[in-house]
Short mmCIF file of C-alpha atoms in Angstrom, two decimals:
data_model
loop_
_atom_site.label_atom_id
_atom_site.label_comp_id
_atom_site.label_asym_id
_atom_site.label_seq_id
_atom_site.Cartn_x
_atom_site.Cartn_y
_atom_site.Cartn_z
CA MET A 1 -15.82 -13.13 -15.30
CA PHE A 2 -12.74 -11.48 -16.79
CA LYS A 3 -12.44 -9.22 -19.82
CA VAL A 4 -9.22 -9.62 -21.79
CA TYR A 5 -7.59 -6.78 -23.76
CA ASN A 6 -4.46 -6.56 -25.89
CA ASP A 7 -1.53 -4.24 -25.11
CA LYS A 8 -3.44 -1.29 -26.65
CA LYS A 9 -6.46 -2.00 -24.44
CA LYS A 10 -8.54 -3.24 -27.34
CA PHE A 11 -11.16 -5.70 -26.07
CA LEU A 12 -10.55 -9.30 -27.16
CA LYS A 13 -12.69 -11.75 -25.21
CA LEU A 14 -14.82 -12.38 -22.14
CA ILE A 15 -13.45 -15.27 -20.07
CA ASP A 16 -15.95 -17.32 -18.09
CA ARG A 17 -13.97 -20.55 -17.85
CA CYS A 18 -10.91 -20.72 -15.62
CA LYS A 19 -9.74 -22.35 -12.40
CA ASP A 20 -7.80 -21.42 -9.25
CA ALA A 21 -8.52 -17.72 -9.75
CA LYS A 22 -7.01 -15.79 -6.85
CA ILE A 23 -6.95 -12.08 -6.01
CA GLU A 24 -4.46 -10.90 -3.39
CA LYS A 25 -4.71 -7.48 -1.72
CA ASP A 26 -1.69 -5.98 0.05
CA LEU A 27 -2.20 -3.16 2.55
CA GLU A 28 1.51 -2.27 2.58
CA THR A 29 1.54 -1.51 -1.15
CA GLY A 30 -2.16 -0.72 -1.60
CA LEU A 31 -2.14 -2.90 -4.72
CA GLN A 32 -3.84 -6.08 -5.90
CA THR A 33 -2.56 -9.03 -7.91
CA LEU A 34 -4.47 -11.63 -9.89
CA SER A 35 -3.55 -15.19 -10.78
CA LEU A 36 -5.57 -17.81 -12.63
CA LYS A 37 -5.30 -20.90 -14.80
CA LEU A 38 -6.78 -21.22 -18.29
CA PRO A 39 -7.18 -24.21 -20.59
CA VAL A 40 -4.33 -24.80 -23.02
CA THR A 41 -6.19 -24.08 -26.26
CA ASP A 42 -5.34 -22.04 -29.32
CA GLU A 43 -8.14 -19.67 -28.44
CA TYR A 44 -6.83 -18.79 -24.98
CA LEU A 45 -3.14 -18.94 -25.83
CA SER A 46 -3.66 -16.46 -28.66
CA ILE A 47 -5.34 -13.76 -26.54
CA ILE A 48 -3.26 -13.97 -23.35
CA ASP A 49 0.11 -12.26 -23.73
CA GLU A 50 2.49 -10.42 -21.44
CA GLU A 51 1.64 -6.68 -21.26
CA GLY A 52 -1.98 -7.26 -22.22
CA TYR A 53 -4.72 -6.37 -19.73
CA ILE A 54 -7.45 -8.06 -17.73
CA GLU A 55 -10.45 -6.18 -16.36
CA THR A 56 -12.64 -7.44 -13.52
CA GLU A 57 -15.77 -5.91 -12.06
CA ASP A 58 -13.74 -3.53 -9.87
CA TYR A 59 -10.09 -3.59 -11.01
CA TRP A 60 -7.66 -3.36 -13.94
CA TYR A 61 -4.61 -5.62 -14.17
CA VAL A 62 -1.66 -5.87 -16.55
CA ILE A 63 -0.54 -9.38 -17.54
CA LYS A 64 3.04 -10.05 -16.43
CA GLU A 65 3.49 -13.82 -16.73
CA LYS A 66 2.19 -16.61 -18.97
CA ASN A 67 3.55 -20.03 -18.03
CA TYR A 68 2.71 -23.55 -19.10
CA SER A 69 4.33 -26.97 -18.86
CA THR A 70 1.39 -29.31 -19.47
CA ASN A 71 -1.34 -29.72 -22.06
CA ASP A 72 -4.14 -29.03 -19.58
CA PHE A 73 -3.93 -25.51 -18.11
CA PHE A 74 -1.51 -22.59 -18.24
CA GLU A 75 -0.85 -20.04 -15.50
CA VAL A 76 -1.43 -16.30 -15.79
CA PHE A 77 -0.07 -13.76 -13.29
CA CYS A 78 -1.12 -10.10 -13.30
CA ASN A 79 -0.12 -6.94 -11.42
CA ALA A 80 -2.20 -3.84 -10.73
CA ASP A 81 -2.43 -1.52 -13.72
CA ILE A 82 -0.74 1.63 -12.40
CA GLU A 83 1.30 2.19 -15.57
CA GLU A 84 0.24 5.83 -15.97
CA LEU A 85 1.65 6.58 -12.52
CA LYS A 86 4.68 4.29 -12.65
CA TYR A 87 5.92 5.22 -16.11
CA SER A 88 5.34 8.98 -15.95
CA LEU A 89 8.79 10.52 -15.67
CA ILE A 90 8.96 13.88 -13.86
CA PRO A 91 12.33 15.65 -14.27
CA VAL A 92 11.77 18.08 -11.37
CA TYR A 93 9.10 18.00 -8.65
CA ASP A 94 9.25 21.10 -6.45
CA VAL A 95 6.67 22.05 -3.81
CA ILE A 96 6.81 24.61 -0.98
CA ASP A 97 4.22 25.32 1.73
CA LEU A 98 1.62 22.90 0.42
CA ASN A 99 -0.28 20.49 2.63
CA VAL A 100 -0.02 16.75 2.04
CA GLN A 101 -3.15 16.54 -0.11
CA GLN A 102 -2.06 19.46 -2.30
CA ALA A 103 1.42 17.99 -2.69
CA MET A 104 0.01 14.67 -3.87
CA GLU A 105 -2.41 16.37 -6.25
CA LYS A 106 0.44 18.42 -7.71
CA ALA A 107 2.36 15.22 -8.50
CA LEU A 108 -0.53 14.21 -10.77
CA THR A 109 -0.56 17.55 -12.61
CA TYR A 110 2.76 16.63 -14.20
CA ILE A 111 1.29 13.68 -16.07
CA ASN A 112 -1.31 13.32 -18.80
CA SER A 113 -3.76 11.19 -16.85
CA THR A 114 -7.22 11.13 -15.28
CA TRP A 115 -5.92 9.76 -11.97
CA SER A 116 -7.04 11.74 -8.91
CA ILE A 117 -6.46 11.86 -5.14
CA GLU A 118 -9.20 10.88 -2.69
CA TYR A 119 -7.93 12.26 0.62
CA ASN A 120 -9.29 10.62 3.79
CA SER A 121 -6.39 11.44 6.12
CA LYS A 122 -6.18 13.86 9.05
CA VAL A 123 -2.52 14.69 8.37
CA ALA A 124 -2.30 18.40 7.61
CA ASN A 125 1.48 18.92 7.71
CA THR A 126 3.19 21.33 5.35
CA VAL A 127 5.25 19.63 2.67
CA GLU A 128 8.49 20.93 1.21
CA TYR A 129 9.95 18.74 -1.51
CA LYS A 130 12.40 18.99 -4.35
CA LEU A 131 12.82 15.69 -6.13
CA ALA A 132 14.41 14.97 -9.48
CA ASN A 133 13.92 12.22 -12.04
CA LYS A 134 11.05 10.47 -10.29
CA SER A 135 7.74 9.00 -11.44
CA ALA A 136 4.41 10.16 -10.04
CA TYR A 137 4.16 6.80 -8.27
CA GLU A 138 7.57 7.25 -6.61
CA ILE A 139 6.62 10.74 -5.44
CA LEU A 140 3.35 9.54 -3.92
CA GLU A 141 5.15 6.67 -2.20
CA SER A 142 7.79 9.07 -0.84
CA ILE A 143 5.12 11.30 0.73
CA LYS A 144 3.35 8.21 2.05
CA ALA A 145 6.51 7.00 3.80
CA GLU A 146 7.35 10.37 5.36
CA PHE A 147 3.91 10.82 6.93
CA SER A 148 3.15 7.13 7.67
CA LEU A 149 0.11 7.10 5.40
CA GLU A 150 -1.67 4.20 3.74
CA LEU A 151 -2.46 4.41 0.02
CA ILE A 152 -5.00 2.25 -1.78
CA TYR A 153 -4.72 2.33 -5.58
CA ASP A 154 -8.16 2.00 -7.19
CA THR A 155 -7.26 1.10 -10.77
CA LYS A 156 -10.89 0.90 -11.90
CA ASN A 157 -11.78 4.48 -10.98
CA LYS A 158 -8.18 5.77 -11.23
CA LYS A 159 -8.12 7.07 -7.67
CA VAL A 160 -5.34 7.06 -5.10
CA LYS A 161 -7.17 6.74 -1.79
CA VAL A 162 -5.15 8.25 1.05
CA TYR A 163 -5.68 7.22 4.67
CA THR A 164 -4.03 7.77 8.01
CA LYS A 165 -5.28 4.25 8.64
CA ALA A 166 -7.39 2.44 6.08
CA GLY A 167 -10.39 0.36 7.02
CA LYS A 168 -12.97 0.33 9.79
CA ASN A 169 -13.46 -1.47 13.07
CA ARG A 170 -16.03 -4.05 12.02
CA GLY A 171 -16.44 -5.57 15.47
CA MET A 172 -16.31 -8.92 13.70
CA LEU A 173 -15.20 -12.04 15.57
CA PHE A 174 -13.09 -14.92 14.25
CA ASN A 175 -12.45 -17.90 16.52
CA ASN A 176 -12.18 -21.68 16.39
CA GLU A 177 -15.94 -22.08 16.39
CA LEU A 178 -16.61 -19.30 13.90
CA ARG A 179 -14.86 -19.31 10.50
CA LEU A 180 -11.29 -19.67 11.86
CA LYS A 181 -9.58 -22.83 10.52
CA THR A 182 -5.86 -22.29 11.20
CA LEU A 183 -3.82 -19.60 12.92
CA LYS A 184 -0.12 -18.71 12.90
CA ARG A 185 1.57 -16.10 15.12
CA GLN A 186 4.99 -14.51 14.60
CA GLY A 187 6.39 -11.96 17.07
CA GLN A 188 9.74 -10.22 17.61
CA SER A 189 11.15 -7.31 19.61
CA TYR A 190 14.58 -6.82 18.00
CA ASN A 191 14.07 -3.08 17.40
CA ILE A 192 12.04 -2.21 20.51
CA CYS A 193 12.63 1.15 22.23
CA THR A 194 10.84 3.17 24.90
CA VAL A 195 12.62 6.55 24.63
CA VAL A 196 13.51 8.42 21.44
CA TYR A 197 15.90 11.38 21.16
CA PRO A 198 15.12 12.98 17.78
CA LEU A 199 17.68 15.01 15.84
CA GLY A 200 16.98 16.98 12.68
CA LYS A 201 18.86 19.33 10.39
CA ASP A 202 21.94 20.99 11.95
CA GLY A 203 21.37 19.21 15.27
CA LEU A 204 17.75 20.39 15.65
CA ASN A 205 15.95 18.89 18.67
CA ILE A 206 12.37 19.14 19.95
CA GLY A 207 12.92 21.01 23.21
CA SER A 208 11.32 24.22 21.88
CA VAL A 209 8.00 22.43 21.22
CA ASN A 210 8.14 19.82 23.99
CA ASN A 211 8.39 21.80 27.27
CA SER A 212 12.20 21.95 27.03
CA ILE A 213 12.41 18.15 26.98
CA ASN A 214 14.41 16.83 24.04
CA PHE A 215 12.97 13.31 23.99
CA VAL A 216 9.65 11.45 23.77
CA GLU A 217 8.83 8.29 25.70
CA ASN A 218 6.30 5.47 25.72
CA TYR A 219 6.25 2.78 28.43
CA SER A 220 2.91 1.28 27.46
CA TYR A 221 4.41 -2.20 26.94
CA THR A 222 7.44 -2.31 29.25
CA ASN A 223 9.00 -0.08 31.91
CA LYS A 224 12.48 -0.82 30.59
CA TYR A 225 14.54 2.28 29.74
CA LEU A 226 15.47 1.57 26.11
CA PRO A 227 16.69 4.84 24.51
CA VAL A 228 17.56 5.35 20.83
CA TYR A 229 18.33 8.28 18.53
CA TYR A 230 15.97 9.12 15.68
CA ILE A 231 17.89 11.12 13.05
CA ASP A 232 16.37 12.77 9.99
CA GLU A 233 18.52 15.60 8.66
CA ASP A 234 15.87 16.54 6.09
CA ILE A 235 13.58 17.87 8.85
CA ASP A 236 14.18 21.51 9.77
CA LYS A 237 11.08 22.24 11.89
CA ALA A 238 10.88 21.12 15.50
CA GLN A 239 7.17 20.29 15.40
CA ASP A 240 7.59 18.09 12.32
CA LEU A 241 10.54 16.39 14.00
CA LYS A 242 8.48 15.69 17.12
CA ILE A 243 5.64 14.17 15.08
CA ALA A 244 8.09 11.96 13.18
CA ALA A 245 9.73 10.80 16.43
CA GLU A 246 6.38 10.03 18.07
CA THR A 247 5.32 8.04 15.02
CA TYR A 248 8.55 6.07 15.10
CA LEU A 249 8.22 5.43 18.84
CA ASN A 250 4.61 4.28 18.56
CA GLN A 251 5.73 1.74 15.95
CA HIS A 252 8.63 0.41 18.04
CA CYS A 253 7.59 0.66 21.71
CA ALA A 254 6.18 -2.89 21.72
CA PRO A 255 6.97 -6.19 20.01
CA ILE A 256 5.88 -6.50 16.40
CA VAL A 257 3.37 -9.33 16.12
CA GLY A 258 1.81 -10.68 12.97
CA TYR A 259 -0.93 -13.25 12.46
CA SER A 260 -1.81 -15.26 9.39
CA LEU A 261 -5.01 -17.26 9.28
CA SER A 262 -7.19 -19.30 6.98
CA LEU A 263 -10.96 -18.99 7.14
CA SER A 264 -13.80 -21.20 6.09
CA ALA A 265 -15.47 -18.08 4.67
CA LEU A 266 -14.62 -14.38 4.32
CA PRO A 267 -17.58 -12.05 4.85
CA LYS A 268 -18.20 -9.81 1.85
CA GLU A 269 -18.26 -6.66 3.95
CA ILE A 270 -14.65 -7.10 5.07
CA GLU A 271 -12.29 -4.63 3.36
CA LEU A 272 -8.52 -4.24 3.29
CA GLY A 273 -7.36 -2.48 6.47
CA ASP A 274 -10.39 -3.42 8.58
CA THR A 275 -9.94 -4.24 12.27
CA ILE A 276 -11.33 -7.54 13.50
CA ILE A 277 -11.40 -9.44 16.81
CA LEU A 278 -9.24 -12.57 16.68
CA VAL A 279 -9.54 -15.25 19.37
#
């Protein structure tokens, strides 16, 4: 069932008749989208409008599209309701010597909102930032990118859930005899490297924190010597530079492989970010 609200979040109607309802969850963005089809009637057409809202049991969405070309059903497309984060303009965001959790929490202090940070990460690096003319959402995403975090936006409880890696290892098996219907694999190694020479601000290298060695290496996939430079002139601490280089190397020392699959059924206990066994 879906609850429909107008653009001021005034409740309008409970919807219990629709078809092709689909919720998509994206780990890269940490957001959900909703699409559905409703009967073309005066009743439904009058309550569904762009910038209205739809509430489900565990999520809030904002209506972004309303399309119809027949007299039977019309299509509705919704994005995650993160408006308080996305449209909160912060002229100056300045933090010094705060850890990642504190830096994210400070971004929320600039806005009039009940959103909060639920920190589940082990990253404890010190953050130094001075950003101008950004939204709270843009600041959180900037911190996420720098420290290779995963953010899940819980629009129902207004929480930004922060993970080093979201999900659990469920030990769950999908194969041709068990739930797996179709499987597609895509792999590429265009940006592969095995050795990284990191450079930071003013030519900073990592020798002082890496036994006088100014590179990191990973031959776990191939013994080929494939060196590259990793340059980030915003980093002025050797240890932070080393961590950034190791993260980059771990992401590029082997081919990038992706799988898409269709299942006969998706177990309810599976969550976004979970690890499964695929045969």
